[in-house]
Short mmCIF file of C-alpha atoms in Angstrom, two decimals:
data_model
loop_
_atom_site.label_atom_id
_atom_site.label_comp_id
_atom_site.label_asym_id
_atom_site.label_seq_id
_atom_site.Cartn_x
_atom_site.Cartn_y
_atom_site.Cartn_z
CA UNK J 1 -1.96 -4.05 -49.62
CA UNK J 2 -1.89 -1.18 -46.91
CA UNK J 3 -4.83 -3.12 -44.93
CA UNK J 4 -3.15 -6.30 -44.96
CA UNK J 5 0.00 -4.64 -43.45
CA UNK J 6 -2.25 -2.55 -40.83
CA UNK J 7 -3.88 -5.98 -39.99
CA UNK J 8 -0.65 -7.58 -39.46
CA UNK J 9 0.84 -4.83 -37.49
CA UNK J 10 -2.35 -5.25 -35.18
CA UNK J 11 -1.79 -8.92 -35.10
CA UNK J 12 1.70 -8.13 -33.78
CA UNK J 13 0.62 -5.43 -31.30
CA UNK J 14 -2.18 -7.41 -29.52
CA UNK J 15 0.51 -10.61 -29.38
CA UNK J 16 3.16 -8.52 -28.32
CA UNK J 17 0.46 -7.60 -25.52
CA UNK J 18 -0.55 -11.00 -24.23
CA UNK J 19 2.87 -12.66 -24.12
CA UNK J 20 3.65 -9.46 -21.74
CA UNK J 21 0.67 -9.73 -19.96
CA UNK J 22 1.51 -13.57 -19.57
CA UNK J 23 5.26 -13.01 -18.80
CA UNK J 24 4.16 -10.51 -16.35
CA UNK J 25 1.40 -13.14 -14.55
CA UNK J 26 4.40 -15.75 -14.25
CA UNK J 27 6.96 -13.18 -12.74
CA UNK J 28 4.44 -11.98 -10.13
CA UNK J 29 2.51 -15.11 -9.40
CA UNK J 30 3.66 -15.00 -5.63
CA UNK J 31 2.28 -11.79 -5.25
CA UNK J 32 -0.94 -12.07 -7.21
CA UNK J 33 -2.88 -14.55 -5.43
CA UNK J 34 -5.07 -11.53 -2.81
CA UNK J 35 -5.68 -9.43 -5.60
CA UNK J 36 -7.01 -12.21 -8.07
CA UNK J 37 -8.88 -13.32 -5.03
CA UNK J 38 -10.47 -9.89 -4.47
CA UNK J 39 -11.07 -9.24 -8.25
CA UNK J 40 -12.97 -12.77 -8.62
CA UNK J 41 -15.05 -11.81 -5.57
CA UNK J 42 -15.75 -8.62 -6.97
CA UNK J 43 -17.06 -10.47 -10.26
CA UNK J 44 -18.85 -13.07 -7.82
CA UNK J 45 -20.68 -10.35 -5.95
CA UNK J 46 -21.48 -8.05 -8.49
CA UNK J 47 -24.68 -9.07 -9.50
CA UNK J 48 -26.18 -8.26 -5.60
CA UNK J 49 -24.75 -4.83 -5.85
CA UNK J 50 -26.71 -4.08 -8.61
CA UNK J 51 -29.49 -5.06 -6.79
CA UNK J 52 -29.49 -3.24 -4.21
CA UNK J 53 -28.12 -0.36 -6.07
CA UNK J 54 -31.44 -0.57 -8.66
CA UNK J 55 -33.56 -0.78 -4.73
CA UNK J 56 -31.97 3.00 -4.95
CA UNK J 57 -28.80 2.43 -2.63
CA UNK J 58 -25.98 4.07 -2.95
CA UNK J 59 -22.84 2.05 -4.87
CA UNK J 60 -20.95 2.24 -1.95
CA UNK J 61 -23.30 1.42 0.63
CA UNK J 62 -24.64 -1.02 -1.51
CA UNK J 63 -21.27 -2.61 -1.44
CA UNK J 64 -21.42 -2.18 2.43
CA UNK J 65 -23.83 -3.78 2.58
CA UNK J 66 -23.10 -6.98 0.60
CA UNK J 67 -19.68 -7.53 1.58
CA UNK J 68 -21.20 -7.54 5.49
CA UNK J 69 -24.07 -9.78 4.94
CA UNK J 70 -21.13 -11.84 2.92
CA UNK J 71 -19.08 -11.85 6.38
CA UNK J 72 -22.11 -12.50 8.35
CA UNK J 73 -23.08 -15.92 7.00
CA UNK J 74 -19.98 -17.14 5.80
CA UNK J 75 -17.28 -17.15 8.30
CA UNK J 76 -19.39 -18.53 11.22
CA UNK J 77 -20.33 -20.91 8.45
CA UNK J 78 -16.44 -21.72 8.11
CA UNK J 79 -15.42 -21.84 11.72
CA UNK J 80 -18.09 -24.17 12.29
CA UNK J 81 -17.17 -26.67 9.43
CA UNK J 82 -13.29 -26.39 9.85
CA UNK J 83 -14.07 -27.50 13.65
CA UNK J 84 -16.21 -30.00 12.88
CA UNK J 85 -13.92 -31.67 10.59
CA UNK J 86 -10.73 -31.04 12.79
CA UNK J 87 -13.35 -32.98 15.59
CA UNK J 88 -14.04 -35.31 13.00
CA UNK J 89 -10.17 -36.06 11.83
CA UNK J 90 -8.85 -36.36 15.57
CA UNK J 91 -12.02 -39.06 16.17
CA UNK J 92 -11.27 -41.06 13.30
CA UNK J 93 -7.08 -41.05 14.04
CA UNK J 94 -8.32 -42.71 17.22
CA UNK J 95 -10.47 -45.24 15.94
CA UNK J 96 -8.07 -45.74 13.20
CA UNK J 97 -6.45 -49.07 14.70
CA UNK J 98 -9.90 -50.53 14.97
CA UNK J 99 -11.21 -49.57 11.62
CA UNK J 100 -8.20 -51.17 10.21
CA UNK J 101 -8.48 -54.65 11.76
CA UNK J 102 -12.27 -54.54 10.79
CA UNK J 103 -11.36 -54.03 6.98
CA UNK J 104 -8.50 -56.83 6.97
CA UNK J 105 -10.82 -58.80 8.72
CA UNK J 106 -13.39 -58.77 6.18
CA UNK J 107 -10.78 -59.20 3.13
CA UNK J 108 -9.54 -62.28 4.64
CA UNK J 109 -11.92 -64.89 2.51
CA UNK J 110 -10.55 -62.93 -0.50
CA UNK J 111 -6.84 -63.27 0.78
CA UNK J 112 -8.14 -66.96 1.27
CA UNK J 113 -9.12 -66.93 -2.04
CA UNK J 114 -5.98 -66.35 -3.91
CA UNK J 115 -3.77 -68.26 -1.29
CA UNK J 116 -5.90 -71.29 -2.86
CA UNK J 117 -5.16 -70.03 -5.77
CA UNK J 118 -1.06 -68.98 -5.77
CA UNK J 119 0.11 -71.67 -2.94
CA UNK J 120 3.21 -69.73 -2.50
CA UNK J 121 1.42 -66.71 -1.50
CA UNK J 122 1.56 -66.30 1.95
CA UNK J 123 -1.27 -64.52 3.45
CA UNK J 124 0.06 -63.56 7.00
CA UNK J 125 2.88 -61.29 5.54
CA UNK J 126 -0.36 -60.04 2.85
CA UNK J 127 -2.24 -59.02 6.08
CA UNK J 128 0.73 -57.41 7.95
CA UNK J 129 1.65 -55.48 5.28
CA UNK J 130 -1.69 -53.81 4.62
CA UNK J 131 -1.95 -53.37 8.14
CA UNK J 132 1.39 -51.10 8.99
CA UNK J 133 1.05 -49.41 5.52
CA UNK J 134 -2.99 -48.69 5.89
CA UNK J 135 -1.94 -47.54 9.07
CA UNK J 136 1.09 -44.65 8.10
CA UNK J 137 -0.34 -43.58 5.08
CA UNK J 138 -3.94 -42.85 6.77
CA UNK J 139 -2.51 -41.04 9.51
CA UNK J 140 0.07 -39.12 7.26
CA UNK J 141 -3.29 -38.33 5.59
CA UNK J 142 -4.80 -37.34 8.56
CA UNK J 143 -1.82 -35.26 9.90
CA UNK J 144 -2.19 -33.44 6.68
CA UNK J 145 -5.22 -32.57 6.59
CA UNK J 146 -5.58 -31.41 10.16
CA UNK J 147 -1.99 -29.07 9.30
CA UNK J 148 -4.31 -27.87 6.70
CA UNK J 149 -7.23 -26.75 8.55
CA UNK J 150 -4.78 -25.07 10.88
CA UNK J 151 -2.70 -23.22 8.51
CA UNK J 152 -5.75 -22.22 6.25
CA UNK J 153 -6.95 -20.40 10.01
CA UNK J 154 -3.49 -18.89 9.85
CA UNK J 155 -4.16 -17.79 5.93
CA UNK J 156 -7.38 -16.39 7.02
CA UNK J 157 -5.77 -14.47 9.95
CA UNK J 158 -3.21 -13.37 7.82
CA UNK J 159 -4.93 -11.98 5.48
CA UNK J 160 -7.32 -10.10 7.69
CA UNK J 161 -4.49 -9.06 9.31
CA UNK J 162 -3.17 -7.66 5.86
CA UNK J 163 -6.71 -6.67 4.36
CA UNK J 164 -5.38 -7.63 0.60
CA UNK J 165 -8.52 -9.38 0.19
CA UNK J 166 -11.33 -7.27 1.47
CA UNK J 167 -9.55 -4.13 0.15
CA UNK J 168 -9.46 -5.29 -2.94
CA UNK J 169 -12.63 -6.88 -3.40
CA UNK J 170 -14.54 -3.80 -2.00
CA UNK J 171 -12.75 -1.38 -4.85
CA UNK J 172 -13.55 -3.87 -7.50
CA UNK J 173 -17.30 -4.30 -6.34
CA UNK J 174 -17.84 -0.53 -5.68
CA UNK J 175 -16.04 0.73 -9.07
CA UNK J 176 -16.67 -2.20 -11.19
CA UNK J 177 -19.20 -0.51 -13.60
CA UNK J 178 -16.54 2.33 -13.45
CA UNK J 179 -13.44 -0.27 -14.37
CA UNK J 180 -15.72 -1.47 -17.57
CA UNK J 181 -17.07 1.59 -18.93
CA UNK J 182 -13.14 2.84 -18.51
CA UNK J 183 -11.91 -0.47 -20.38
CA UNK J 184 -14.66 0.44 -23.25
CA UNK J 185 -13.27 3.25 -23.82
CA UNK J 186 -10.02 2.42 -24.66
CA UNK J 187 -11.14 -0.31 -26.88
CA UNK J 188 -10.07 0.14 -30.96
CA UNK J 189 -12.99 2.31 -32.53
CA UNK J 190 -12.41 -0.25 -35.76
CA UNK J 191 -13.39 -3.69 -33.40
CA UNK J 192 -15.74 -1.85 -30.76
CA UNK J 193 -18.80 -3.82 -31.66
CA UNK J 194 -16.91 -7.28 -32.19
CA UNK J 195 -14.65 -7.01 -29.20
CA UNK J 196 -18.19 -5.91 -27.11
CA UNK J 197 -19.73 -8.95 -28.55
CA UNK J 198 -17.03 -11.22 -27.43
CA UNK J 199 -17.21 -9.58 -24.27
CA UNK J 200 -20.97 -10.49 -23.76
CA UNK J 201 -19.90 -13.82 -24.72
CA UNK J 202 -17.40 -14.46 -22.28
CA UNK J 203 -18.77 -12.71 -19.41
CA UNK J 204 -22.44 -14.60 -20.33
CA UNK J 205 -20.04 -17.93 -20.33
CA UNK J 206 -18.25 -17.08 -16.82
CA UNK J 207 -21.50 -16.00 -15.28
CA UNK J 208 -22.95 -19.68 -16.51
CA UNK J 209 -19.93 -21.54 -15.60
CA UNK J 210 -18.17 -20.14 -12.22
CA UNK J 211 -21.41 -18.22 -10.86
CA UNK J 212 -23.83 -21.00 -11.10
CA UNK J 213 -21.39 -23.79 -11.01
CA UNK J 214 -20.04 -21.95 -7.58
CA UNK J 215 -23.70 -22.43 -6.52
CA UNK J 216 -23.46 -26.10 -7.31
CA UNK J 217 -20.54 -27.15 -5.33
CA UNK J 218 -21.39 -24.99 -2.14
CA UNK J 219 -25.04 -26.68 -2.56
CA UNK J 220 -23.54 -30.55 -3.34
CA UNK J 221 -20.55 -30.00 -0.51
CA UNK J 222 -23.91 -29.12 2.03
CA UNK J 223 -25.91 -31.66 1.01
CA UNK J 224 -23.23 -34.46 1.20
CA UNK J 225 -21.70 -33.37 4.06
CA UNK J 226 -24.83 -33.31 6.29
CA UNK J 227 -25.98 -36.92 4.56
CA UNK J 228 -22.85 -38.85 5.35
CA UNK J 229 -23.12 -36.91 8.84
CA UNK J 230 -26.76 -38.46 9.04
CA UNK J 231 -25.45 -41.79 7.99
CA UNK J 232 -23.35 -41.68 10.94
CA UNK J 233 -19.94 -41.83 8.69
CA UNK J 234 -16.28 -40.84 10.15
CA UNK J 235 -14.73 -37.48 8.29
CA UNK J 236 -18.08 -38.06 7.06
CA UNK J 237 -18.44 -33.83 7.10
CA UNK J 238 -14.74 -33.23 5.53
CA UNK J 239 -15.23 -36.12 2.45
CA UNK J 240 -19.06 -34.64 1.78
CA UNK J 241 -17.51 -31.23 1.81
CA UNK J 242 -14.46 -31.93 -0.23
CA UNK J 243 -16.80 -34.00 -2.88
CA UNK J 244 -18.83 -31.21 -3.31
CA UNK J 245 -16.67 -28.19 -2.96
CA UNK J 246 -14.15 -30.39 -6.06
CA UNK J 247 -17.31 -30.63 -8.19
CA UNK J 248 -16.55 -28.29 -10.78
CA UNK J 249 -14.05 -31.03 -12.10
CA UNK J 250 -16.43 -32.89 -14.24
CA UNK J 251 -16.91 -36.02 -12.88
CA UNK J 252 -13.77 -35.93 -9.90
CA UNK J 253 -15.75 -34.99 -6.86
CA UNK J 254 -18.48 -37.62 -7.24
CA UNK J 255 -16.18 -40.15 -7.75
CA UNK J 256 -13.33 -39.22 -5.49
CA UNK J 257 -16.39 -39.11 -2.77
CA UNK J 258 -18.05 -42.12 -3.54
CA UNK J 259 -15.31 -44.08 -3.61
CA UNK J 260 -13.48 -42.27 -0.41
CA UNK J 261 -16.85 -42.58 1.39
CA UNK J 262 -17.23 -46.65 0.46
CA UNK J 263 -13.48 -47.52 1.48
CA UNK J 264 -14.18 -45.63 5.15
CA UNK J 265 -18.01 -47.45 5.52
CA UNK J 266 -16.45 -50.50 4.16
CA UNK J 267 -13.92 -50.56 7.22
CA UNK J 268 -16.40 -48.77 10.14
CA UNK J 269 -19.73 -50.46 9.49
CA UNK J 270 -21.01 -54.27 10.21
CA UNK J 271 -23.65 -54.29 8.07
CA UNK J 272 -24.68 -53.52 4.79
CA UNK J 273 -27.66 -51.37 5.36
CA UNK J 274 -24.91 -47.88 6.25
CA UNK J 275 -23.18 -49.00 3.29
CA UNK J 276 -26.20 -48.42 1.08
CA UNK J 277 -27.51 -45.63 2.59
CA UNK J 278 -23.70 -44.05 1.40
CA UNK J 279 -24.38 -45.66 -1.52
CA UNK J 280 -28.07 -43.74 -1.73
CA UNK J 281 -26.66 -40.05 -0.39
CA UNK J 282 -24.55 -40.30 -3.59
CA UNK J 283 -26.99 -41.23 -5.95
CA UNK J 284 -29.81 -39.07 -4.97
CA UNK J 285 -26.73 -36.44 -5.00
CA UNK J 286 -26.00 -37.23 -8.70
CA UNK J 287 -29.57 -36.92 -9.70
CA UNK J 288 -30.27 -33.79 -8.41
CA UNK J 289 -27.50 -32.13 -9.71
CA UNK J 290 -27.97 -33.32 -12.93
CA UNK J 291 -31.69 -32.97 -13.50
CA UNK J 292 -32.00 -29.79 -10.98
CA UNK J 293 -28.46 -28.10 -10.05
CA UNK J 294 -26.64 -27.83 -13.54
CA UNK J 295 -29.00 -27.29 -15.86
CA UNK J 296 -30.69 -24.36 -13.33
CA UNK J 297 -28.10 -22.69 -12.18
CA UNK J 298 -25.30 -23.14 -14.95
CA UNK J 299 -27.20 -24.05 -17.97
CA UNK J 300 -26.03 -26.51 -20.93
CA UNK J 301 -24.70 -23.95 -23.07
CA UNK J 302 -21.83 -22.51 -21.05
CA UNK J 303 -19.61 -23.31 -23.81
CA UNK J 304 -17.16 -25.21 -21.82
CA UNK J 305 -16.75 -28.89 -22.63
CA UNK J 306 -15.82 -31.00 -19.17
CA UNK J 307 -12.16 -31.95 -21.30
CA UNK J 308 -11.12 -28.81 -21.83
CA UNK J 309 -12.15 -27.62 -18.03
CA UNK J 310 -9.89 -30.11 -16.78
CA UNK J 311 -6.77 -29.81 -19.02
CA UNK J 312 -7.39 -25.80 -17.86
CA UNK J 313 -7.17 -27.02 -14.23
CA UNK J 314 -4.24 -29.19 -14.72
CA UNK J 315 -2.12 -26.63 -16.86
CA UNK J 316 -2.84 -23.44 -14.57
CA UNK J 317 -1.87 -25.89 -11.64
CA UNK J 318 1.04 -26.73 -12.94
CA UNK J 319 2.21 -23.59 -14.03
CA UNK J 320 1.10 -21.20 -10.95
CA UNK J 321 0.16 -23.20 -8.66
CA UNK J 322 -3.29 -22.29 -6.90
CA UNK J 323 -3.48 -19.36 -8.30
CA UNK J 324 -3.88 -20.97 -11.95
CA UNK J 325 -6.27 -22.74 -10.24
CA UNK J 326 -8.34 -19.62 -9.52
CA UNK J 327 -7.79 -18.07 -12.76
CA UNK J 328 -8.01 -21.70 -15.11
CA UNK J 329 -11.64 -21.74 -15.55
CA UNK J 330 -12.07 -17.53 -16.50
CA UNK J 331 -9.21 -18.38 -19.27
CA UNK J 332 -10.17 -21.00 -20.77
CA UNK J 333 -14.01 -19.57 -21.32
CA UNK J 334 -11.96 -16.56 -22.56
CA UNK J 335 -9.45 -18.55 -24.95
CA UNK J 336 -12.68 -20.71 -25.90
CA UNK J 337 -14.93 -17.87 -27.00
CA UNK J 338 -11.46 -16.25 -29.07
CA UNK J 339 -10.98 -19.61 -30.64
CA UNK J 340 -15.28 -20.02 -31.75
CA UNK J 341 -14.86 -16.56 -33.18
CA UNK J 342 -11.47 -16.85 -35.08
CA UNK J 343 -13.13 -20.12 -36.52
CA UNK J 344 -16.16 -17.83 -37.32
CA UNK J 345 -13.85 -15.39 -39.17
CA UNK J 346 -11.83 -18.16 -40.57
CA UNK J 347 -14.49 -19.37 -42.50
CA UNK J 348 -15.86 -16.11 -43.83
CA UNK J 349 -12.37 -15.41 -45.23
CA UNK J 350 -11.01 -16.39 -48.68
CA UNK J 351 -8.07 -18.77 -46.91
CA UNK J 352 -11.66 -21.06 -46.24
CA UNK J 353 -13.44 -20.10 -49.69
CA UNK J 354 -10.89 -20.87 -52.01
#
């Protein structure tokens, strides 16, 4: 009788905890977003510390020295792409008149089509319309995107300007053995092992998931970017890019890509041989990520079905914006590998047996 009360005042502490910790998340979600940032990069990175640290570096300079060869490649890497596609996105606004004539011009035998059909559908107003409204809404597109590019250089500057980020992620890189070894010690002596093994769980599940599928997406986003570029595609760079980069949505980024990528060589190309070759850069994209990428570098047994990745997504959207973006995917392999264990436990216990 005294264990099941001790059990149930444990159950009550540990919720009383999380709807705090969640409360807490929601109140400061405007304030959050730099230090999440830094404490996922610090996760990210981790792994390379070690490395260097086991090469008989110092923690710190071994820190050093990742977070510099991390500034290095990357932000040349991102000034380059952002003013390629800002190139790109000014080209194609240009051209944007032409491309649409081109694509009404083509639909016309199917506008033809259905005016034989519907006789009272009148295929001059059809054409009109498509071309004013194909017009605005691909510019309003454009306008975006290019305000984008601009303010995410003003995000960067800000931040750099602030150093929330780098602060941040160089504490949780340089201490992070310290962090965990101080979190194990405050763990309940009674659930030690069980909340360790969880622990290896999750953090085996994360590492599959965000580490390798991270890997993925910068790879795909590369690869597609520089084939459309090849084909000879408008916003060819920015579509590849965004396909990729949105890969870790099962299934969106292929298809938002492929079909993105058709629509624009539907409308700029004359013939069908760029058409296919869009058609190929997507399918040779597909099959290497499935037979090479994933099951490499995030494995099959990440213990994350593709549903419950994308109601994650769309909940932590909804709720905090991008930062439940950022913080979706580590929660759900969290709330995943809690929910496999309380089934485990569930069915060991005399609620299942009897």
């Amino acid at each position: 009788m005294l264990t099941r009360k001790k059990d149930n005042h444990n159950w009550i502490f540990w919720l009383t905890l999380f709807i705090l910790f969640c409360v807490g998340v929601y109140a400061l979600k405007s304030v959050l977003l730099p230090f999440v940032a830094g404490i996922i990069i610090g996760y990210l990175l981790d792994p390379w510390a070690s490395y260097f640290e086991c090469k008989g570096l110092n923690r710190t300079v071994a820190t050093l020295l990742v977070l510099f060869l991390v500034v290095i490649f990357l932000v040349p890497a991102l000034i380059i792409l952002f003013s390629i596609i800002d190139e790109q996105v000014g080209r194609f606004l240009e051209t944007l008149p032409q491309y649409i004539g081109a694509f009404i011009k083509k639909i016309e035998p199917i506008i033809q089509e259905l005016q034989s059909s519907f006789p009272n559908l009148e295929a001059d107003k059809i054409k009109t319309y498509l071309r004013e409204n194909m017009a605005n809404g691909l510019k309003i597109i454009g306008s975006v995107v290019r305000g984008v590019i601009s303010s995410g250089f003003a995000f960067f500057n800000l931040m750099s300007l602030l150093l929330i980020t780098p602060v941040v992620a160089f504490y949780m890189l340089r201490d992070w053995d310290k962090f965990i070894a101080k979190v194990d010690s405050l763990l309940p002596v009674k659930s030690q092992e069980s909340i360790r093994e969880q622990a290896r769980e999750i953090d085996c599940t994360l590492a599959g998931f965000i580490r390798g599928q991270s890997s993925v997406c910068l790879i795909l986003g590369t690869y597609y970017s520089l084939g459309l570029y090849f084909v000879g595609l408008e916003l060819g760079v920015l579509v590849g890019f965004v396909a990729g980069i949105i890969s870790f949505i099962p299934y969106v980024g292929s298809i938002l890509g492929f079909t993105v990528s058709i629509a624009i060589a539907f409308a700029q190309f004359n013939s069908w041989e760029p058409i296919l070759q869009v058609v190929a850069v997507f399918l040779i994209g597909q099959f290497i990520e499935g037979n090479f990428l994933t099951p490499k570098l995030v494995g099959e047994n990440v213990g994350l079905h593709p549903v419950w990745v994308m109601f994650a997504l769309l909940a932590g959207g909804v709720l905090l914006g991008f930062l439940g973006l950022m913080i979706a995917v580590p929660v759900a392999a969290v709330i995943g590998v809690l929910i496999r264990h309380a089934i485990i436990n569930y069915k060991q216990s005399d609620l299942y047996l009897e």
